Each structure stands twice: as structure tokens, then as C-alpha cells.
Short mmCIF file of C-alpha atoms in Angstrom, two decimals:
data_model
loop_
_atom_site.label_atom_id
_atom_site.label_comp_id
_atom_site.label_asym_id
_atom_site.label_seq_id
_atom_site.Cartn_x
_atom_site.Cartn_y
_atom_site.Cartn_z
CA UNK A 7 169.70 44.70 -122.06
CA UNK A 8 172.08 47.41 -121.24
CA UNK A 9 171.89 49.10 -124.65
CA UNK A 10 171.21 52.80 -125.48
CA UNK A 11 167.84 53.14 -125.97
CA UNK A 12 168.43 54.36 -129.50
CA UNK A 13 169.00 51.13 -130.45
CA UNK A 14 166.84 48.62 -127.55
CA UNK A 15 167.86 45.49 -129.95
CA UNK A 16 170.30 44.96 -132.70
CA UNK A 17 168.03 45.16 -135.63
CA UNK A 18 166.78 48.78 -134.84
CA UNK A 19 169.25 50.70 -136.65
CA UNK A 20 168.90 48.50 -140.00
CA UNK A 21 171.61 46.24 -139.59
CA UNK A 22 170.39 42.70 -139.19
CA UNK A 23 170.99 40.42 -142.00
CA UNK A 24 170.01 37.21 -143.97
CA UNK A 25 173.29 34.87 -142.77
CA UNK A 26 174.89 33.45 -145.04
CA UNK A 27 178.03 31.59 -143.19
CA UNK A 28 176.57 30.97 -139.29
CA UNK A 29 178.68 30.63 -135.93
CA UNK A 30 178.04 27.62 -133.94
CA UNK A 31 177.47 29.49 -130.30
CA UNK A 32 177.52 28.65 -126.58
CA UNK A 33 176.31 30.78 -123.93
CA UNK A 34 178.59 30.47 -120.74
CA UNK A 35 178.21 31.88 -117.15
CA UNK A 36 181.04 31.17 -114.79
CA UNK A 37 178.49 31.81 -111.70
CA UNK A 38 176.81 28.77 -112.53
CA UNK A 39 179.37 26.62 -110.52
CA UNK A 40 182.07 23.88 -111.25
CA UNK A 41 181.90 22.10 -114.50
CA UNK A 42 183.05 22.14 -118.12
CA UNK A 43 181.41 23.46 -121.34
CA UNK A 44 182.37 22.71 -124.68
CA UNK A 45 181.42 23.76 -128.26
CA UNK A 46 182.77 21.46 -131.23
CA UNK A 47 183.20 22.37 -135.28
CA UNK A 48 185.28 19.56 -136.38
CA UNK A 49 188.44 19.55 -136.58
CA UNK A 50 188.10 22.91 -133.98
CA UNK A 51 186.70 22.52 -130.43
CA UNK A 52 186.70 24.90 -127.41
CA UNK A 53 186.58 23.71 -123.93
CA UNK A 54 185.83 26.29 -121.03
CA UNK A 55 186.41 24.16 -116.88
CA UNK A 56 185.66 25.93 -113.99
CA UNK A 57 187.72 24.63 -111.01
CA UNK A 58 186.06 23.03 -107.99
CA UNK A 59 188.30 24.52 -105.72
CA UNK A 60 188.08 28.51 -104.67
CA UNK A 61 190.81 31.18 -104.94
CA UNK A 62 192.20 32.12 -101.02
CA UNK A 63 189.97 34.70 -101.20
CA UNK A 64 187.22 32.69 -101.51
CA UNK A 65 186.29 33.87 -104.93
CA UNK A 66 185.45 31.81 -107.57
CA UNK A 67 188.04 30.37 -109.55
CA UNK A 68 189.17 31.47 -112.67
CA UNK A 69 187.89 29.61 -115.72
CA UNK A 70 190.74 27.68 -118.33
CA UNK A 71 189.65 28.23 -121.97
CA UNK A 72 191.66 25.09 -124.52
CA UNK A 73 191.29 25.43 -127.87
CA UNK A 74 192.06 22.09 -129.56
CA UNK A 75 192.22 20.62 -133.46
CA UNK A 76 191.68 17.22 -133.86
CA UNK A 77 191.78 16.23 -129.91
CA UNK A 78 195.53 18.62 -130.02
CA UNK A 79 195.63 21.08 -127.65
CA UNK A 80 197.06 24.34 -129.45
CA UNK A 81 196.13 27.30 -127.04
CA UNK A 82 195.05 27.24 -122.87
CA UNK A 83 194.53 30.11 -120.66
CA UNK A 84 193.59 31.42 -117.81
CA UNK A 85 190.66 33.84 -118.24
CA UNK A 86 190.08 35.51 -114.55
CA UNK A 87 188.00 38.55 -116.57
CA UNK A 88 185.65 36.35 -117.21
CA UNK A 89 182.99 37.52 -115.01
CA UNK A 90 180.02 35.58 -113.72
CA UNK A 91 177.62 36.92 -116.34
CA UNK A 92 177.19 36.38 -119.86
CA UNK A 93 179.57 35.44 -122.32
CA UNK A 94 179.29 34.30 -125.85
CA UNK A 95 181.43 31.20 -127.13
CA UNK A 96 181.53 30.90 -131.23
CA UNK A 97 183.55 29.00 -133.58
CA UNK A 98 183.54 30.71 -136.78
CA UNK A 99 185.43 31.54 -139.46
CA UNK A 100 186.26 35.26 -139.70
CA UNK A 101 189.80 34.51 -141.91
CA UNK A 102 190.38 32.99 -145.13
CA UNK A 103 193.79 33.24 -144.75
CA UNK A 104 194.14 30.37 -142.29
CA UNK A 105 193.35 26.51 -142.13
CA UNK A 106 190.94 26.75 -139.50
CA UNK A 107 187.77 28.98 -138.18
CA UNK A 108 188.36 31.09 -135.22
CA UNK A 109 187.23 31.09 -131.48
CA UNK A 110 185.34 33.95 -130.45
CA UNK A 111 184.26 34.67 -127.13
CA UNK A 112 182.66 38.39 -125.86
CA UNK A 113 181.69 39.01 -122.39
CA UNK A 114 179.71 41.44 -120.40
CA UNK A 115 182.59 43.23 -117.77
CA UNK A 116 179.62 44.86 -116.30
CA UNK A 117 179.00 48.63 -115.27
CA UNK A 118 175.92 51.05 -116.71
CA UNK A 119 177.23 51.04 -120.04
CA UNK A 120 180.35 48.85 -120.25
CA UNK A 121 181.51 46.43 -121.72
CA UNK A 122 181.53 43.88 -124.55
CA UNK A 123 185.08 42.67 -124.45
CA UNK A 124 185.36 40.66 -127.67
CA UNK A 125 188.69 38.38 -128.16
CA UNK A 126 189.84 36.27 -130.96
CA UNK A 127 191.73 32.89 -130.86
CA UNK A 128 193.25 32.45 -134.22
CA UNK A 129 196.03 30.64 -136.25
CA UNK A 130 198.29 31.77 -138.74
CA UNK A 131 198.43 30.54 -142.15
CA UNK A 132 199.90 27.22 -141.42
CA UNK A 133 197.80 26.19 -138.57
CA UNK A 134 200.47 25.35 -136.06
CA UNK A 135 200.64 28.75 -133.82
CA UNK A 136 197.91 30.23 -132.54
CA UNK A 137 197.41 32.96 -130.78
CA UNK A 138 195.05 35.48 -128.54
CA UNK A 139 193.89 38.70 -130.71
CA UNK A 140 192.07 41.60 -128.95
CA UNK A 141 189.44 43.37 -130.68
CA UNK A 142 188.49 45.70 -127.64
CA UNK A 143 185.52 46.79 -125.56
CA UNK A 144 182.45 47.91 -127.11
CA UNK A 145 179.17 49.11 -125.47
CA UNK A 146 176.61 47.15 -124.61
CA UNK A 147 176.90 43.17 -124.07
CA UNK A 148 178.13 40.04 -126.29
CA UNK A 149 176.73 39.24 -129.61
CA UNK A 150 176.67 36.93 -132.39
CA UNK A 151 179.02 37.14 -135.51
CA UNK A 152 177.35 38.28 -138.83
CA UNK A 153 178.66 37.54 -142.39
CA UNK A 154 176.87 41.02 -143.41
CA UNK A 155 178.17 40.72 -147.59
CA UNK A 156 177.45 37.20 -148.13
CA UNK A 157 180.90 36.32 -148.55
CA UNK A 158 181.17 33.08 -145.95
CA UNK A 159 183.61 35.25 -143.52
CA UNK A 160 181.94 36.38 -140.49
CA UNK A 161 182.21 40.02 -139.53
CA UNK A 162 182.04 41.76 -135.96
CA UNK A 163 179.34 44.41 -136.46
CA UNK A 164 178.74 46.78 -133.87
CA UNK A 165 178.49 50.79 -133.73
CA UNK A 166 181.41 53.94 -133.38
CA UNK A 167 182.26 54.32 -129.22
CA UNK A 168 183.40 57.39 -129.98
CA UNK A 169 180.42 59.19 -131.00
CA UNK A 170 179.36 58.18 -127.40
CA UNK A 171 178.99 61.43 -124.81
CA UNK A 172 180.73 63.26 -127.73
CA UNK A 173 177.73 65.81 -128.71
CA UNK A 174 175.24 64.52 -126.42
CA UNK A 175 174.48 62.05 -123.69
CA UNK A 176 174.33 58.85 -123.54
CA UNK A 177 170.89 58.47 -124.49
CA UNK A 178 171.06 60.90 -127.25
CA UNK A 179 174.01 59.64 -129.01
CA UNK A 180 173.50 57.78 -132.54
CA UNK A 181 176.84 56.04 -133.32
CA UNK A 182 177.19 54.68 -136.71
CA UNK A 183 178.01 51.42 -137.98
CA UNK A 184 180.98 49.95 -137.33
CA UNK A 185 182.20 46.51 -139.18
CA UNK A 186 185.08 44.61 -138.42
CA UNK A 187 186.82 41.63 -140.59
CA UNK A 188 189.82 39.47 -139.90
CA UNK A 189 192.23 39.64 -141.93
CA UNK A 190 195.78 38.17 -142.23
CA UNK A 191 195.61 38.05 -138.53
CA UNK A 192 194.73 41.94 -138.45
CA UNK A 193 191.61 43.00 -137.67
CA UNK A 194 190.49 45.60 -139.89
CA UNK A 195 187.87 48.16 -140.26
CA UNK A 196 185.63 47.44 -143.07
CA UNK A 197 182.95 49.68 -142.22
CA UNK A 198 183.17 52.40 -145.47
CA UNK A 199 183.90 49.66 -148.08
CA UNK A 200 181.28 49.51 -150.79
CA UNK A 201 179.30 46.02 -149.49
CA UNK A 202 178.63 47.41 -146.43
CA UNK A 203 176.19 50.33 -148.04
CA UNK A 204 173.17 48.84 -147.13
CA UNK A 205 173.55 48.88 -143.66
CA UNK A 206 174.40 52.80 -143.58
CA UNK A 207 171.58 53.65 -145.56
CA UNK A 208 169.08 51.53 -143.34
CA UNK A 209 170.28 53.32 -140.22
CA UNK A 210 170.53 56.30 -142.20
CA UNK A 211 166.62 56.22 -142.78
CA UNK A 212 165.94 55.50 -139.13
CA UNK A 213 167.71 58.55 -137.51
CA UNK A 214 166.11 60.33 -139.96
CA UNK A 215 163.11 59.44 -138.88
CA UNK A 216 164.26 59.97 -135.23
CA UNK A 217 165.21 63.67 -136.04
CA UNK A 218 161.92 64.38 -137.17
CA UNK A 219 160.58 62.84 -134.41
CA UNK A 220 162.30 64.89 -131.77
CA UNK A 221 161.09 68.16 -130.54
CA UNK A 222 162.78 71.51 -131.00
CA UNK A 223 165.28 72.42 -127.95
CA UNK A 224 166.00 68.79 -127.16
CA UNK A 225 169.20 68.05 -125.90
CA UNK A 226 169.74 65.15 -128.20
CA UNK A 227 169.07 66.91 -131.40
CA UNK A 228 173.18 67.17 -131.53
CA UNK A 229 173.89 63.49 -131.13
CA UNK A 230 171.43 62.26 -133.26
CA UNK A 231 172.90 65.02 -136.07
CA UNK A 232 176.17 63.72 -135.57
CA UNK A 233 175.53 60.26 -136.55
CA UNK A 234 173.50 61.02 -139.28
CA UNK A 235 176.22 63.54 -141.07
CA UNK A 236 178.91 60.63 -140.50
CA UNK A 237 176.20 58.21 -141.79
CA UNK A 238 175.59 60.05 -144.60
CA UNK A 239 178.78 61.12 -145.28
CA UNK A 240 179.84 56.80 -145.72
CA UNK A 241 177.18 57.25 -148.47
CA UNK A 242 178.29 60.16 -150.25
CA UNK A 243 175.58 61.99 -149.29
CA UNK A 244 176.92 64.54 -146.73
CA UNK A 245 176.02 68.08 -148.48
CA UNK A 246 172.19 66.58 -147.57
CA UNK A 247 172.90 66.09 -144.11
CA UNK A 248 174.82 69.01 -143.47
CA UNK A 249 172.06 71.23 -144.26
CA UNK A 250 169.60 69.32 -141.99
CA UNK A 251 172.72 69.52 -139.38
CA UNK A 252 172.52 73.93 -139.58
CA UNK A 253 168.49 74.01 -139.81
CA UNK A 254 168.09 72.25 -136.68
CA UNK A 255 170.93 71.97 -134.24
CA UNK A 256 170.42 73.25 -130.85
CA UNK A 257 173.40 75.97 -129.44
CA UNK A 258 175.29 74.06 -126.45
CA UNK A 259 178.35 73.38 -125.29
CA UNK A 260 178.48 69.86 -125.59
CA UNK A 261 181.69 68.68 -127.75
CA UNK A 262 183.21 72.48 -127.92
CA UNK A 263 185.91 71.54 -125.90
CA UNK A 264 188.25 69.41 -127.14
CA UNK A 265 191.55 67.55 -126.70
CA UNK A 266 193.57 66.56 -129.84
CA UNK A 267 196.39 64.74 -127.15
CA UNK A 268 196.62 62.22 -124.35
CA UNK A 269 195.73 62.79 -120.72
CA UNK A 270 197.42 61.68 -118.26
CA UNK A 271 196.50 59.87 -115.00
CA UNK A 272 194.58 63.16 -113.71
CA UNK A 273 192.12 63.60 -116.67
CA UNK A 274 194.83 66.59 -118.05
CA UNK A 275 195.15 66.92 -121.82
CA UNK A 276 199.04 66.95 -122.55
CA UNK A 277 198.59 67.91 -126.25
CA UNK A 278 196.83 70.63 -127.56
CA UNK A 279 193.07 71.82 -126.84
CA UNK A 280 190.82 73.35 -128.73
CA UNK A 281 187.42 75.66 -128.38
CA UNK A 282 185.13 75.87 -131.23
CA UNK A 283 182.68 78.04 -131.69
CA UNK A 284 179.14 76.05 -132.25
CA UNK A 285 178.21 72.56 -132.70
CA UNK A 286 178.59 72.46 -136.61
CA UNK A 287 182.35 73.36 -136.75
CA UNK A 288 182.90 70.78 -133.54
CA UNK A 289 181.01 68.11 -135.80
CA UNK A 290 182.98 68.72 -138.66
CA UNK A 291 186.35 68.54 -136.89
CA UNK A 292 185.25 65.65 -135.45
CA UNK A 293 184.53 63.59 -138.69
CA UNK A 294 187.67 65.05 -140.10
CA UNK A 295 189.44 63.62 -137.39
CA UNK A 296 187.94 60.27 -136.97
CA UNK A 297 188.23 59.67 -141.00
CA UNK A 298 184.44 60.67 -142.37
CA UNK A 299 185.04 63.08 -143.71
CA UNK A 300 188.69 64.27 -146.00
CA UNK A 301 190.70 67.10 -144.15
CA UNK A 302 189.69 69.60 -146.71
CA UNK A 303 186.04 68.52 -146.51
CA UNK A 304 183.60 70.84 -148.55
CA UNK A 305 179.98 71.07 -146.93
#
């Protein structure tokens, strides 16, 4: 499993729950050869063929997802990113603003810690158009749909990218939760709304733990800081966690640097970039910035 090992499984951090609504799934691999695959919750079905024939390059041929209600074919694509590894099908519903559940399929587009590409085939609130929504890439690979508050619409769950490399490496880095609904046809972030405590104050417990559990000087003291202050900061705890943060951060320059632009094609910021003096006032930017913390955040 190419996951940080932080988090080795899904459950580590606390966030597994009791399901209330359930996805119907199907695992699909387009290196498995020719063929069709199909997963059916009436009146929705999902139909995935994989050509006989190769591309001129001799590659194999892209696969053609249909979506169809009641044997009517209302979406068909060509999906050539869909690589010959593992991708989750699942019909679910995500959005009670529409007639129908959605389509949901996530694939692995490969690399050392890329990707889990996660799209959503949807309808609006009539049922007659539907249309291709794109969540985006998230680390690690595909996973099922949770309905995390009970409430019978299914929720992406997954962690914060961007704390990623941003205090620490890889390794060391503790993203939050993250929780995404559907709604309207928007996907929203859900992660800070009340219902979704529980989770934060699970993982909040385990990277306490982990804190303790990691000896002075270590390079990942930082990252493991940094998602526990935005952690605790969702539960209105952040005073607590920003004491913890000055007793035992480590000095380094990881995350000083920073670039509140673009870049452009060469890796050069084109807005402004900044230089902070330790870890703590980097951190605090940072949650500032990324909406943990208010602008005028007291500590």
C-alpha cells in the first residue's frame, strides 16, 4: 500500500466508521485484458469494456465507462487515464439533491506517492443531464465511500495534501482529516462542521501519542506538530496544542520559505515570498492561510 507510514491503513488515524448508507463496489484493472465489467443499483448501472483491438502503438486500448438508468444510456467516455492498476467502481449516493446515486470511480495514476484520482458521475436535479465532476488527486490509492454522520449520504474522507513536505518529509508529515460531501452538484468541504468532531479528536489522540513517542531532535517532530495544532485547532482546542508546538519543536528550515503566489513553468514564485523566522510563526501562517486558524488568531 503506498501510504505514509503514519497512517499504514485507513483506520490508524481514528477515522473508520460504523456505515450507515454502503456503496455497492467493483474493483477493475484494465491490464487484465479484453472484456466488460459491470456494477448494477437499480435503476443506476455502470458498464466499464475494454476493446479487443490495440491502439497503433500497440498499447492497450482505452477503456469506455456508460452510465445507464433503466437500460438508457445517459453518459459514455473514453477513460485513457485509466491505468492498468487498481481502480475502484461505486454506485452511491453522495447527493440528496438529485433522483439518482452517483458513480464513483478512483484510480491509482501510479508514482511513489501519487495518486488517487477520484471522479464523480452525477445528475442534476431532474435526472436528465449528467455530467463528469472532478474531485482531484489525493495521496495514496482508491478507497471506499464512507457516510461518516449517519446521515445516508456518503462522504469522500481522506487527509489535507497540503500539509504534505510542508514542515517535514514525507514520512513525517501528519495531515489532518479531510471530508468531502456532494452537494447541489458542488463538492464541498465538510471537514470543520460539527458531525465530523469525532474523527478529529480520534486522530487527535493518536498523534499525540506519536509525539510522545518520538525522540528529541527528530526531523519529524515539525510535521507531526503541524497536524496536531490544525487538528486541534478544528476542536477548539488550539491554545493546548500550541504550547506542546513551542516545548518541543526542533529549529530547521523546513517550511521557512514560502510562496504566497503561482510559479510558473520553471518552479519561480511570481507573487510574493516570504522568510519566517522559526517553525512556530511558519505553522501559524500556514493555518491562517489554509483556513484553521482566523487571520487574527490568538495562541
Amino acid at each position: 500500500m503506498r501510504l505514509t507510514a503514519w497512517i499504514v491503513a485507513l483506520g490508524v488515524w481514528g477515522w473508520s466508521s460504523t456505515a450507515i448508507a454502503q456503496a455497492a463496489t467493483l474493483n477493475f484493472n484494465s491490464s487484465s485484458g479484453p472484456g466488460q465489467q459491470q456494477l448494477t443499483v437499480n435503476p443506476v448501472s455502470v458498464r466499464i469494456d475494454v476493446s479487443r483491438s490495440a491502439t497503433p502503438d500497440g498499447d492497450p486500448p482505452p477503456p469506455v465507462v456508460t452510465v445507464q438508468v433503466s437500460g438508457k444510456t445517459v453518459f459514455r467516455a473514453l477513460r485513457p487515464d485509466l491505468p492498468g492498476m487498481e481502480t475502484l467502481v461505486e454506485i452511491a449516493e453522495m447527493d440528496a439533491s438529485n433522483p439518482y446515486p452517483e458513480v464513483i470511480i478512483s484510480h491509482y495514476t501510479g508514482g511513489a506517492h501519487c495518486c488517487n484520482q477520484v471522479e464523480v458521475i452525477s445528475s442534476d436535479s431532474t435526472g436528465k443531464q449528467w455530467r463528469s465532476l472532478e474531485l482531484g488527486a489525493f495521496d495514496g490509492g482508491p478507497h471506499p465511500l464512507e457516510d461518516v454522520d449517519g446521515d445516508g449520504q456518503l462522504e469522500f474522507v481522506d487527509r489535507d495534501n497540503r500539509f504534505l513536505y510542508q514542515f517535514s518529509s514525507y514520512a513525517g508529515s501528519a495531515p489532518p482529516v479531510q471530508v468531502w460531501q456532494l452537494k447541489n452538484g458542488q463538492f464541498v468541504d465538510v471537514s470543520q462542521q460539527p458531525q465530523f468532531r469525532r474523527l478529529h479528536g480520534e486522530q487527535a489522540e493518536q498523534m499525540l501519542k506519536a509525539i510522545q513517542e518520538t525522540p528529541p531532535r527528530s526531523p519529524d517532530s515539525n510535521g507531526l506538530l503541524a497536524g496536531y495544532a490544525a487538528t486541534q485547532a478544528i476542536l477548539g482546542k488550539f491554545p493546548e496544542a500550541w504550547k506542546l508546538v513551542e516545548s518541543r519543536y526542533e529549529p530547521s528550515d523546513w517550511g521557512l520559505d514560502e510562496c504566497l503566489g503561482t510559479y510558473d513553468d520553471q518552479g519561480r514564485c511570481k507573487g510574493e515570498e516570504v522568510r519566517y523566522k522559526n517553525f512556530p510563526e511558519a505553522l501559524q501562517a500556514f493555518l491562517q492561510r489554509n483556513g484553521y486558524l482566523p487571520a487574527t488568531a490568538d495562541r
